[in-house]
PDB file of N, CA, C and O in Angstrom:
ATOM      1  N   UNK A   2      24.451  11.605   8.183  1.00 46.00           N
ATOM      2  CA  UNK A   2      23.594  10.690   7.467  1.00 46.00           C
ATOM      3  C   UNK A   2      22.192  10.734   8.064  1.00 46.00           C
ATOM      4  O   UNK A   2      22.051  10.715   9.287  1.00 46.00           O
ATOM      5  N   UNK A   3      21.029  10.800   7.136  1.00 57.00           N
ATOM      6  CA  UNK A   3      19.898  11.102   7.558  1.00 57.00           C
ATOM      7  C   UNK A   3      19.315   9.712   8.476  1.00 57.00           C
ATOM      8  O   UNK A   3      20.196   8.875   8.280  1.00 57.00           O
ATOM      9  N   UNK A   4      18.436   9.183   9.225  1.00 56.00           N
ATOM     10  CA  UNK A   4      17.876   8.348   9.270  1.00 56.00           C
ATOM     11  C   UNK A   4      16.937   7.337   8.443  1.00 56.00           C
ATOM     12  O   UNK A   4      16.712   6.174   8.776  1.00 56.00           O
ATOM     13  N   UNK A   5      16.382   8.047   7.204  1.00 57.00           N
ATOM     14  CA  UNK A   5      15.971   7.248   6.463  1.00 57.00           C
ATOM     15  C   UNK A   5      17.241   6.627   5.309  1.00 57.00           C
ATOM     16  O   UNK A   5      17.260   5.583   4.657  1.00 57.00           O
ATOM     17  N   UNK A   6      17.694   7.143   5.350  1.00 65.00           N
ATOM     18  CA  UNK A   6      18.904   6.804   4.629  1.00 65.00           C
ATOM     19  C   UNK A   6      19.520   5.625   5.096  1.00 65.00           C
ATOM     20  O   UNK A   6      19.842   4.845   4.199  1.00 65.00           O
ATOM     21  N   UNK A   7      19.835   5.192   6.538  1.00 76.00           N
ATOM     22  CA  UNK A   7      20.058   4.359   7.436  1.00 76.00           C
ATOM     23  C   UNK A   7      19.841   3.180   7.443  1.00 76.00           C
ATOM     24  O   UNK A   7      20.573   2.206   7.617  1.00 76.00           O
ATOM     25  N   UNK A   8      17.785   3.405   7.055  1.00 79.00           N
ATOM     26  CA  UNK A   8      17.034   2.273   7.590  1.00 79.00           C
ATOM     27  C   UNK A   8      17.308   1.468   6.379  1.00 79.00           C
ATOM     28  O   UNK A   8      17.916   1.997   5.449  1.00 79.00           O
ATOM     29  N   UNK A   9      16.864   0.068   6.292  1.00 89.00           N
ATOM     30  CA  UNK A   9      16.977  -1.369   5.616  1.00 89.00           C
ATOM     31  C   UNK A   9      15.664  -1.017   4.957  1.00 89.00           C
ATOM     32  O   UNK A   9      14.780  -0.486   5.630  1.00 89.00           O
ATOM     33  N   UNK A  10      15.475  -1.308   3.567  1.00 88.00           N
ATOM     34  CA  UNK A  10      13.685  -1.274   3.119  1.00 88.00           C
ATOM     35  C   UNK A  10      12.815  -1.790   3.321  1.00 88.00           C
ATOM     36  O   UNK A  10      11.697  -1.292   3.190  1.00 88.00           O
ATOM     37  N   UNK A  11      13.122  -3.383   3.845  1.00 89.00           N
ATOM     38  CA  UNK A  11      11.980  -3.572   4.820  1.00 89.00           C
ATOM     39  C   UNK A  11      12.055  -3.235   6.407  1.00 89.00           C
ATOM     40  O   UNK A  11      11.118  -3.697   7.058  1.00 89.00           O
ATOM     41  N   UNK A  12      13.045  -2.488   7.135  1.00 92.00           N
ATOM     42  CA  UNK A  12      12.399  -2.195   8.284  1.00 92.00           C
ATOM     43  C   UNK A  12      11.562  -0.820   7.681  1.00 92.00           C
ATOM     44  O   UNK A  12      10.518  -0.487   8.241  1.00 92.00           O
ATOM     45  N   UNK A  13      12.019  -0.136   6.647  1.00 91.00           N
ATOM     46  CA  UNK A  13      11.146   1.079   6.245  1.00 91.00           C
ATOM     47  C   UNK A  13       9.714   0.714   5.673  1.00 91.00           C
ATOM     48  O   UNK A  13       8.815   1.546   5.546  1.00 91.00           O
ATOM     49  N   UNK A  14       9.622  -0.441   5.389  1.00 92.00           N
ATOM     50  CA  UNK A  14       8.067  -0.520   4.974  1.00 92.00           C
ATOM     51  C   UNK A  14       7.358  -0.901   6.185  1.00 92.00           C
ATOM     52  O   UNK A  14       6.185  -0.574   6.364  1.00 92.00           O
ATOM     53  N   UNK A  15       8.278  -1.833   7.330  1.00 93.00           N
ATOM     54  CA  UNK A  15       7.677  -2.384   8.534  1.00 93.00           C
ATOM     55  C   UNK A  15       7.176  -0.737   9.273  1.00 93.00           C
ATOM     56  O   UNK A  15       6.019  -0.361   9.460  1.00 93.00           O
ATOM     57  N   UNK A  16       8.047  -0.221   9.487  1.00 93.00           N
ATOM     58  CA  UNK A  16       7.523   1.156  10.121  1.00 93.00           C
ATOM     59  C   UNK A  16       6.431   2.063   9.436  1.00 93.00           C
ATOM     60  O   UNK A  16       5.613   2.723  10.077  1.00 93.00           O
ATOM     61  N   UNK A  17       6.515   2.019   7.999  1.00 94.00           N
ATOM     62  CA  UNK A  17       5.290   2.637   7.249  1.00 94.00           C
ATOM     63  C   UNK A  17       4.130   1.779   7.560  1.00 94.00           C
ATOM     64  O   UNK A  17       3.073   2.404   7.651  1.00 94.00           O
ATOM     65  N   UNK A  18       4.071   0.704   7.717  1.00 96.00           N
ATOM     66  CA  UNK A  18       2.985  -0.575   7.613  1.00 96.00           C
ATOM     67  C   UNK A  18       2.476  -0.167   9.288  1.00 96.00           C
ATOM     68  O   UNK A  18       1.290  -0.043   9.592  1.00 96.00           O
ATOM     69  N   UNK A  19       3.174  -0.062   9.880  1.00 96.00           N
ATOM     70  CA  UNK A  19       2.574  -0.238  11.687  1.00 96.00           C
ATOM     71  C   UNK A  19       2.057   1.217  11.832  1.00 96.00           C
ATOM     72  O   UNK A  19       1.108   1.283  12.614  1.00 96.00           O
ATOM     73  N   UNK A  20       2.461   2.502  11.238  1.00 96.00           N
ATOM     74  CA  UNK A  20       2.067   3.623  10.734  1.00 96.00           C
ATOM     75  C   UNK A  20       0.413   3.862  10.128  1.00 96.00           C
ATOM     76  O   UNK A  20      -0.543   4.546  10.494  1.00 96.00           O
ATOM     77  N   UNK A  21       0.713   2.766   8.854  1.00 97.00           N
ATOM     78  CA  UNK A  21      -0.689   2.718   8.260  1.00 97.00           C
ATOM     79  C   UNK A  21      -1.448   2.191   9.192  1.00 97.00           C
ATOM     80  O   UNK A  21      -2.149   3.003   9.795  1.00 97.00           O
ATOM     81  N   UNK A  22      -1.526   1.165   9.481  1.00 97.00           N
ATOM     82  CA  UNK A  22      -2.364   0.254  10.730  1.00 97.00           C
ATOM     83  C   UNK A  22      -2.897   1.553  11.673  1.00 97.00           C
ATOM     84  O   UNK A  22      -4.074   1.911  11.713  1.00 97.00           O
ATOM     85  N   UNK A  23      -2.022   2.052  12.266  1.00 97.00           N
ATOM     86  CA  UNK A  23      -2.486   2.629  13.162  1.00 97.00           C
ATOM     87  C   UNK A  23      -3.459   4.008  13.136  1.00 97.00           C
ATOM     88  O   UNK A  23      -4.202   4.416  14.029  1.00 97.00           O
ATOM     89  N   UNK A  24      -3.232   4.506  11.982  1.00 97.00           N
ATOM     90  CA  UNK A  24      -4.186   5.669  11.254  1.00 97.00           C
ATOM     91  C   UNK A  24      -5.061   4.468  10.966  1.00 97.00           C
ATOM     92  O   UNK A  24      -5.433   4.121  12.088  1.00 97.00           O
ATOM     93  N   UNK A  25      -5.371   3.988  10.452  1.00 97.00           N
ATOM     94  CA  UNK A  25      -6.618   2.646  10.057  1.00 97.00           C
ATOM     95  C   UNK A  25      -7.619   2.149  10.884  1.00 97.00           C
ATOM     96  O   UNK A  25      -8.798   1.957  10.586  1.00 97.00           O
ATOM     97  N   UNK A  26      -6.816   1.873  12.412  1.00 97.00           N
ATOM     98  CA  UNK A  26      -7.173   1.575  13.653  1.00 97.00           C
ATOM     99  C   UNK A  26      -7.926   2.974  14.189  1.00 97.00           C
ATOM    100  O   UNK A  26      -8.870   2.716  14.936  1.00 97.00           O
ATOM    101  N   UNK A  27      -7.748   4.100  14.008  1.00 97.00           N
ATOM    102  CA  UNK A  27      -8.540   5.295  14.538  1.00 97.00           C
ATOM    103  C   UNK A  27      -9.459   5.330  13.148  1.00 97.00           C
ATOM    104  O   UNK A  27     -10.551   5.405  13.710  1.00 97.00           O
ATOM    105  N   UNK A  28      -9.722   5.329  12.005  1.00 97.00           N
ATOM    106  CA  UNK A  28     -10.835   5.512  11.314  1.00 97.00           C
ATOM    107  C   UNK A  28     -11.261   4.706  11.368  1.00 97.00           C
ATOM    108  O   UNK A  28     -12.113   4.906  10.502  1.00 97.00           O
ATOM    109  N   UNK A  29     -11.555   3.208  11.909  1.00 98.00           N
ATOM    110  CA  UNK A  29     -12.029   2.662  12.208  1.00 98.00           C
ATOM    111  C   UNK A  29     -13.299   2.625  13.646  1.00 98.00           C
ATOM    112  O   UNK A  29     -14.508   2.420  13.745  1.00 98.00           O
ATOM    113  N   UNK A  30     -12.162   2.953  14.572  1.00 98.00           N
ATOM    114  CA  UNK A  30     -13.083   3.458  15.561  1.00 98.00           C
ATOM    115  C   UNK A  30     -14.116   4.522  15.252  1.00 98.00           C
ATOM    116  O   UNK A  30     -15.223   4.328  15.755  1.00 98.00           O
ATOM    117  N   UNK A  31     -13.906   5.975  14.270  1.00 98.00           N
ATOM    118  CA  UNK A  31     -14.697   6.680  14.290  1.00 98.00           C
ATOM    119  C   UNK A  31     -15.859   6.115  13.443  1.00 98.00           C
ATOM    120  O   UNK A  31     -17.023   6.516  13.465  1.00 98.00           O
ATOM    121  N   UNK A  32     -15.370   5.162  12.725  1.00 98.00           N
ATOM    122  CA  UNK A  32     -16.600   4.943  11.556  1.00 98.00           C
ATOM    123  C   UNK A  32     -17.618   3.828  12.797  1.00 98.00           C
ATOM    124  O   UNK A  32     -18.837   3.854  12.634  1.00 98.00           O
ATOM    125  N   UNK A  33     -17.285   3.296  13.478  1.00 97.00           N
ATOM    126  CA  UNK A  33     -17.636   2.666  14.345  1.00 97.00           C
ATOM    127  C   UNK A  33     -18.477   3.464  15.435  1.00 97.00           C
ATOM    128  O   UNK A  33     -19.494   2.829  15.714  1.00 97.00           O
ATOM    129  N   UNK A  34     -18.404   4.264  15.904  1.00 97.00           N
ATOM    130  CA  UNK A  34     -18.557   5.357  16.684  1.00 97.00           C
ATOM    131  C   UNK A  34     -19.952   6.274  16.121  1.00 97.00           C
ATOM    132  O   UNK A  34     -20.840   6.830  16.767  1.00 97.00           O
ATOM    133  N   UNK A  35     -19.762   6.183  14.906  1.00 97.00           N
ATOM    134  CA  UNK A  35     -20.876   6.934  13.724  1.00 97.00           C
ATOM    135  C   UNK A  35     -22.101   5.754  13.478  1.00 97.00           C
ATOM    136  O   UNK A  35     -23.304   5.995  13.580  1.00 97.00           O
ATOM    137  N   UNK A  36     -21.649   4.739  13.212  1.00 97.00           N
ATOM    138  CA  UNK A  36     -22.472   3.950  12.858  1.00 97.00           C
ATOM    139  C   UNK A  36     -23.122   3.312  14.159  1.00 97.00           C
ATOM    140  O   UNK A  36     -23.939   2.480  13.766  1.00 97.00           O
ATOM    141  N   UNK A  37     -23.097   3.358  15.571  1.00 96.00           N
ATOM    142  CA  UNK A  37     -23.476   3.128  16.552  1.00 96.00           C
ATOM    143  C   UNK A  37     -24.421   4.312  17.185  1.00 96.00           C
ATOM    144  O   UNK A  37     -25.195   4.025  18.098  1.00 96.00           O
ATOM    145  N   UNK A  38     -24.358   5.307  16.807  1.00 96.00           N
ATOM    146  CA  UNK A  38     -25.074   6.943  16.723  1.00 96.00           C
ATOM    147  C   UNK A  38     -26.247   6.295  15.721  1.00 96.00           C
ATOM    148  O   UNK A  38     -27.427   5.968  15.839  1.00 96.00           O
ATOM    149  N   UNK A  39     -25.515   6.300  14.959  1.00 97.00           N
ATOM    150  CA  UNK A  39     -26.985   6.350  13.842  1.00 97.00           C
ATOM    151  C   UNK A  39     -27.702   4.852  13.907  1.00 97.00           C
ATOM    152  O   UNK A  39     -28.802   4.842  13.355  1.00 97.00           O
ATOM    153  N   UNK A  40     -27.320   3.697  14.431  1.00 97.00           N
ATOM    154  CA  UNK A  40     -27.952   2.976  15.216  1.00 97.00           C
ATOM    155  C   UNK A  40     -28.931   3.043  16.112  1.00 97.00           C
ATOM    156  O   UNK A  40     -29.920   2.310  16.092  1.00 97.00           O
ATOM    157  N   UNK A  41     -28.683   4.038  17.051  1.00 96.00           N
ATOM    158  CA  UNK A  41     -29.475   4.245  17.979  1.00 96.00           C
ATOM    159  C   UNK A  41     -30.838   5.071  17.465  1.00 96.00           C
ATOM    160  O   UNK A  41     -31.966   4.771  17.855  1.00 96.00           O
ATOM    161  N   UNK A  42     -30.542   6.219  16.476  1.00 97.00           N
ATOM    162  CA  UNK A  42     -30.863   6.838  16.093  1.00 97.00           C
ATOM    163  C   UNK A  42     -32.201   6.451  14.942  1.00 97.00           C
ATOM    164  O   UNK A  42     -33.090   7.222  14.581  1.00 97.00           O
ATOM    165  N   UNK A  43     -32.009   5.107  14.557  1.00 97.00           N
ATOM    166  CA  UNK A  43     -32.783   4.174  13.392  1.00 97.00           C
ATOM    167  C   UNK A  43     -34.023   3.453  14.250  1.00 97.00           C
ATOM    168  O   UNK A  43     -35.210   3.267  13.978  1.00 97.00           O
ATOM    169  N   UNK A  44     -32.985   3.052  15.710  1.00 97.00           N
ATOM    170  CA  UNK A  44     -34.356   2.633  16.575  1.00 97.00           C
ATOM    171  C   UNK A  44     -35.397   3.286  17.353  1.00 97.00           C
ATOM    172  O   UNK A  44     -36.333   2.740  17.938  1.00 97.00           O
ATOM    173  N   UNK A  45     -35.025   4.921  17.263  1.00 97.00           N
ATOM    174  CA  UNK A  45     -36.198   5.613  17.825  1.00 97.00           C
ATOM    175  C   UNK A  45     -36.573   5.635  17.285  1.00 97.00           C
ATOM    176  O   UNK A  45     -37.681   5.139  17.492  1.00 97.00           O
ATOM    177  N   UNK A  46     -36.329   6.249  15.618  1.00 97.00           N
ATOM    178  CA  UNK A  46     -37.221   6.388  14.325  1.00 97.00           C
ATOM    179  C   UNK A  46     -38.380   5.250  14.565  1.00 97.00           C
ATOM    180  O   UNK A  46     -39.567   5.526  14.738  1.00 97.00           O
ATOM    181  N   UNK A  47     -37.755   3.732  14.543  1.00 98.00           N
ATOM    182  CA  UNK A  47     -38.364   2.946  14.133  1.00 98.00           C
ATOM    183  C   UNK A  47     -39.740   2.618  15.068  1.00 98.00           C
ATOM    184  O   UNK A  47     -40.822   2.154  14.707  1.00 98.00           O
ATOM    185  N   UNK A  48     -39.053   3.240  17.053  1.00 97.00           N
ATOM    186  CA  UNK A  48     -40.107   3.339  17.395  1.00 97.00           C
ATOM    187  C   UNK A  48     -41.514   3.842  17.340  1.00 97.00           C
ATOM    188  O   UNK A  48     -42.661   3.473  17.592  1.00 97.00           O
ATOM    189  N   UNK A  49     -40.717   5.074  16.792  1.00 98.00           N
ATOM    190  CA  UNK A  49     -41.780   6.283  16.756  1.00 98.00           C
ATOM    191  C   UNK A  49     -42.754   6.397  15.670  1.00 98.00           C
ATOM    192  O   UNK A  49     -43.630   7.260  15.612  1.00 98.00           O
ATOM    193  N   UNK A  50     -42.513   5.326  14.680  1.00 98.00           N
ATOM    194  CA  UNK A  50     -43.058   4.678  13.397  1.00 98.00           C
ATOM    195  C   UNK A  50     -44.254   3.770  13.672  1.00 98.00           C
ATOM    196  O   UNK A  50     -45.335   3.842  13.087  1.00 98.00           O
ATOM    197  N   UNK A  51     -43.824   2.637  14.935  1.00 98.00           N
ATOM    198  CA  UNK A  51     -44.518   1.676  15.326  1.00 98.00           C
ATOM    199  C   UNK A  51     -45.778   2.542  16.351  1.00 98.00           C
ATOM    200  O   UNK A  51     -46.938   2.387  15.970  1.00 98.00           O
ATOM    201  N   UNK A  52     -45.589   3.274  17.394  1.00 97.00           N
ATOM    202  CA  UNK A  52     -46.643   4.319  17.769  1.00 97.00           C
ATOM    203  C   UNK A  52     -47.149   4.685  17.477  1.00 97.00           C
ATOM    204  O   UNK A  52     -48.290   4.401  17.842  1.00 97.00           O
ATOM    205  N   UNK A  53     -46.977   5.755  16.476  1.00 98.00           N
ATOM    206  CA  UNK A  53     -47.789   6.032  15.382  1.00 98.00           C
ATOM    207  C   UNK A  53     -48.925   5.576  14.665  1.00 98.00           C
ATOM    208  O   UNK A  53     -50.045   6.084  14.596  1.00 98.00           O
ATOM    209  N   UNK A  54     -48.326   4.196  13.964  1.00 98.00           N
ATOM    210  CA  UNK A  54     -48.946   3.060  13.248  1.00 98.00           C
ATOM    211  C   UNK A  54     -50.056   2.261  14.204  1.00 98.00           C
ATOM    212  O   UNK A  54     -51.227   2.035  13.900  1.00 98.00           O
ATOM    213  N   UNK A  55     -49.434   1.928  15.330  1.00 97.00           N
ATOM    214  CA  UNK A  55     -50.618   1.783  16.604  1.00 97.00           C
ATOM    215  C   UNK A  55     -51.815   2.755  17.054  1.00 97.00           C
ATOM    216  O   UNK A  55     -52.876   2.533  17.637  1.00 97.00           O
ATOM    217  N   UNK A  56     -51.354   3.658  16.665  1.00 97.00           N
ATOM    218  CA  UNK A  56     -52.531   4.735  17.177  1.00 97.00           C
ATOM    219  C   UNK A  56     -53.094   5.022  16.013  1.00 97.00           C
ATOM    220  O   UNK A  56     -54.172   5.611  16.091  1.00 97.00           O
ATOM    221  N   UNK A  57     -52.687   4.781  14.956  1.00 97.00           N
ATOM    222  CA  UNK A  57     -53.653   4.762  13.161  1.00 97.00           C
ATOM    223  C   UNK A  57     -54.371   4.027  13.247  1.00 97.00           C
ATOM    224  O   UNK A  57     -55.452   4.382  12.775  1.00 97.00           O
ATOM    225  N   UNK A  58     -54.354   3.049  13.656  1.00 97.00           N
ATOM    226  CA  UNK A  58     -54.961   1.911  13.662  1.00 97.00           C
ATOM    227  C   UNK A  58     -55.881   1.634  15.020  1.00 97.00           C
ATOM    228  O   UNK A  58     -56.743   0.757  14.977  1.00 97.00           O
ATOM    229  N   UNK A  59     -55.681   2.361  16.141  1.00 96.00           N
ATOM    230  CA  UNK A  59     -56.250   2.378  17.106  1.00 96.00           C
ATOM    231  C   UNK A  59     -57.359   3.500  16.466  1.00 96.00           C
ATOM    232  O   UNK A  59     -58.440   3.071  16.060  1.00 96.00           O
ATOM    233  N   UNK A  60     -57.257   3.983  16.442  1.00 95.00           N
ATOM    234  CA  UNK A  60     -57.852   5.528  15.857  1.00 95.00           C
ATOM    235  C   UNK A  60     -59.412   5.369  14.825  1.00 95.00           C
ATOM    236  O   UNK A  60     -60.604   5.672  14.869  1.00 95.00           O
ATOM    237  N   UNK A  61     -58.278   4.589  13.819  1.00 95.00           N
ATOM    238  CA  UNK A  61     -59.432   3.776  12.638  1.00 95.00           C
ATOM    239  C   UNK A  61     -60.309   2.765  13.243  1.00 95.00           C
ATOM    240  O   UNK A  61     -61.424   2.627  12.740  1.00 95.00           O
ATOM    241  N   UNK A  62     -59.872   1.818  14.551  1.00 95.00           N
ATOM    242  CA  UNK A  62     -61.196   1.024  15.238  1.00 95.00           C
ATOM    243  C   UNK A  62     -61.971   1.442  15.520  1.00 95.00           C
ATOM    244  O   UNK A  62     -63.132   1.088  15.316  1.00 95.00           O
ATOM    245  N   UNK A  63     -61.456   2.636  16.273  1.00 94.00           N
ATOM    246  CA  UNK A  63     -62.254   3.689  17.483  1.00 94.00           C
ATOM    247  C   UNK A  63     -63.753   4.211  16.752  1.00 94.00           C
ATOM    248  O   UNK A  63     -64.885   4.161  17.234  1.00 94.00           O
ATOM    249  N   UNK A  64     -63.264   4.767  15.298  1.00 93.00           N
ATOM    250  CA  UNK A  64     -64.325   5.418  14.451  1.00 93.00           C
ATOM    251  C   UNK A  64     -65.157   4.455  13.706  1.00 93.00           C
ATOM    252  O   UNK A  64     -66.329   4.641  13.381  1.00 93.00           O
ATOM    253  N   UNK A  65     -64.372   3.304  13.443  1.00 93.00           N
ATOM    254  CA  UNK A  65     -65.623   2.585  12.743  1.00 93.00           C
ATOM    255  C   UNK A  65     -66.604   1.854  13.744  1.00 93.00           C
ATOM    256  O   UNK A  65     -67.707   1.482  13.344  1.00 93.00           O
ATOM    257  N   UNK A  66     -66.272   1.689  14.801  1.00 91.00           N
ATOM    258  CA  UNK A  66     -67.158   0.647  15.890  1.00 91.00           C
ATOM    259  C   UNK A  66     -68.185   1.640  16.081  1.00 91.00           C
ATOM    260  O   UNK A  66     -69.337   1.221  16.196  1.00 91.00           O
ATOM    261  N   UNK A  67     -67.947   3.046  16.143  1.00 83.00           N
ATOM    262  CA  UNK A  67     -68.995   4.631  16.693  1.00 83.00           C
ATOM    263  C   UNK A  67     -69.733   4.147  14.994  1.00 83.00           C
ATOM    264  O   UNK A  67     -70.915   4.075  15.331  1.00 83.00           O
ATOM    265  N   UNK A  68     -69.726   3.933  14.061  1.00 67.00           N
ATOM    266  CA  UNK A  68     -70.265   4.188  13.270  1.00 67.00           C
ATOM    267  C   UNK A  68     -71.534   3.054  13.023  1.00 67.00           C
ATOM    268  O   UNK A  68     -72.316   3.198  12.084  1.00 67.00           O
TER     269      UNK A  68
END
């Protein structure tokens, strides 16, 4: 007699269910993992936006005060 054959249907859904969870529980982490990358990744941008924008603007004082 096979083992699934054996099991009761709800211990077979309990074991599919703690199964699913647990594949769920690792794409979770990776999506977590991704979105903490590209987190980091949004705040250099954002620095490197604000520098920029500071020195446009530093830039544009610089020339109109000479003028």
């Amino acid at each position: 007699m096979k083992l699934e054959q054996s099991l009761t249907p709800a211990l077979k859904v309990e074991l599919e269910l703690e199964a699913h969870e647990k594949e769920c529980a690792v794409r979770y982490q990776m999506m977590n993992d991704k979105l903490d990358t590209l987190d980091k990744r949004m705040w250099r941008l954002e620095a490197m936006i604000m520098v920029s924008t500071v020195s446009m603007v530093g830039l544009a004082v610089m020339l109109t005060t000479q003028l």
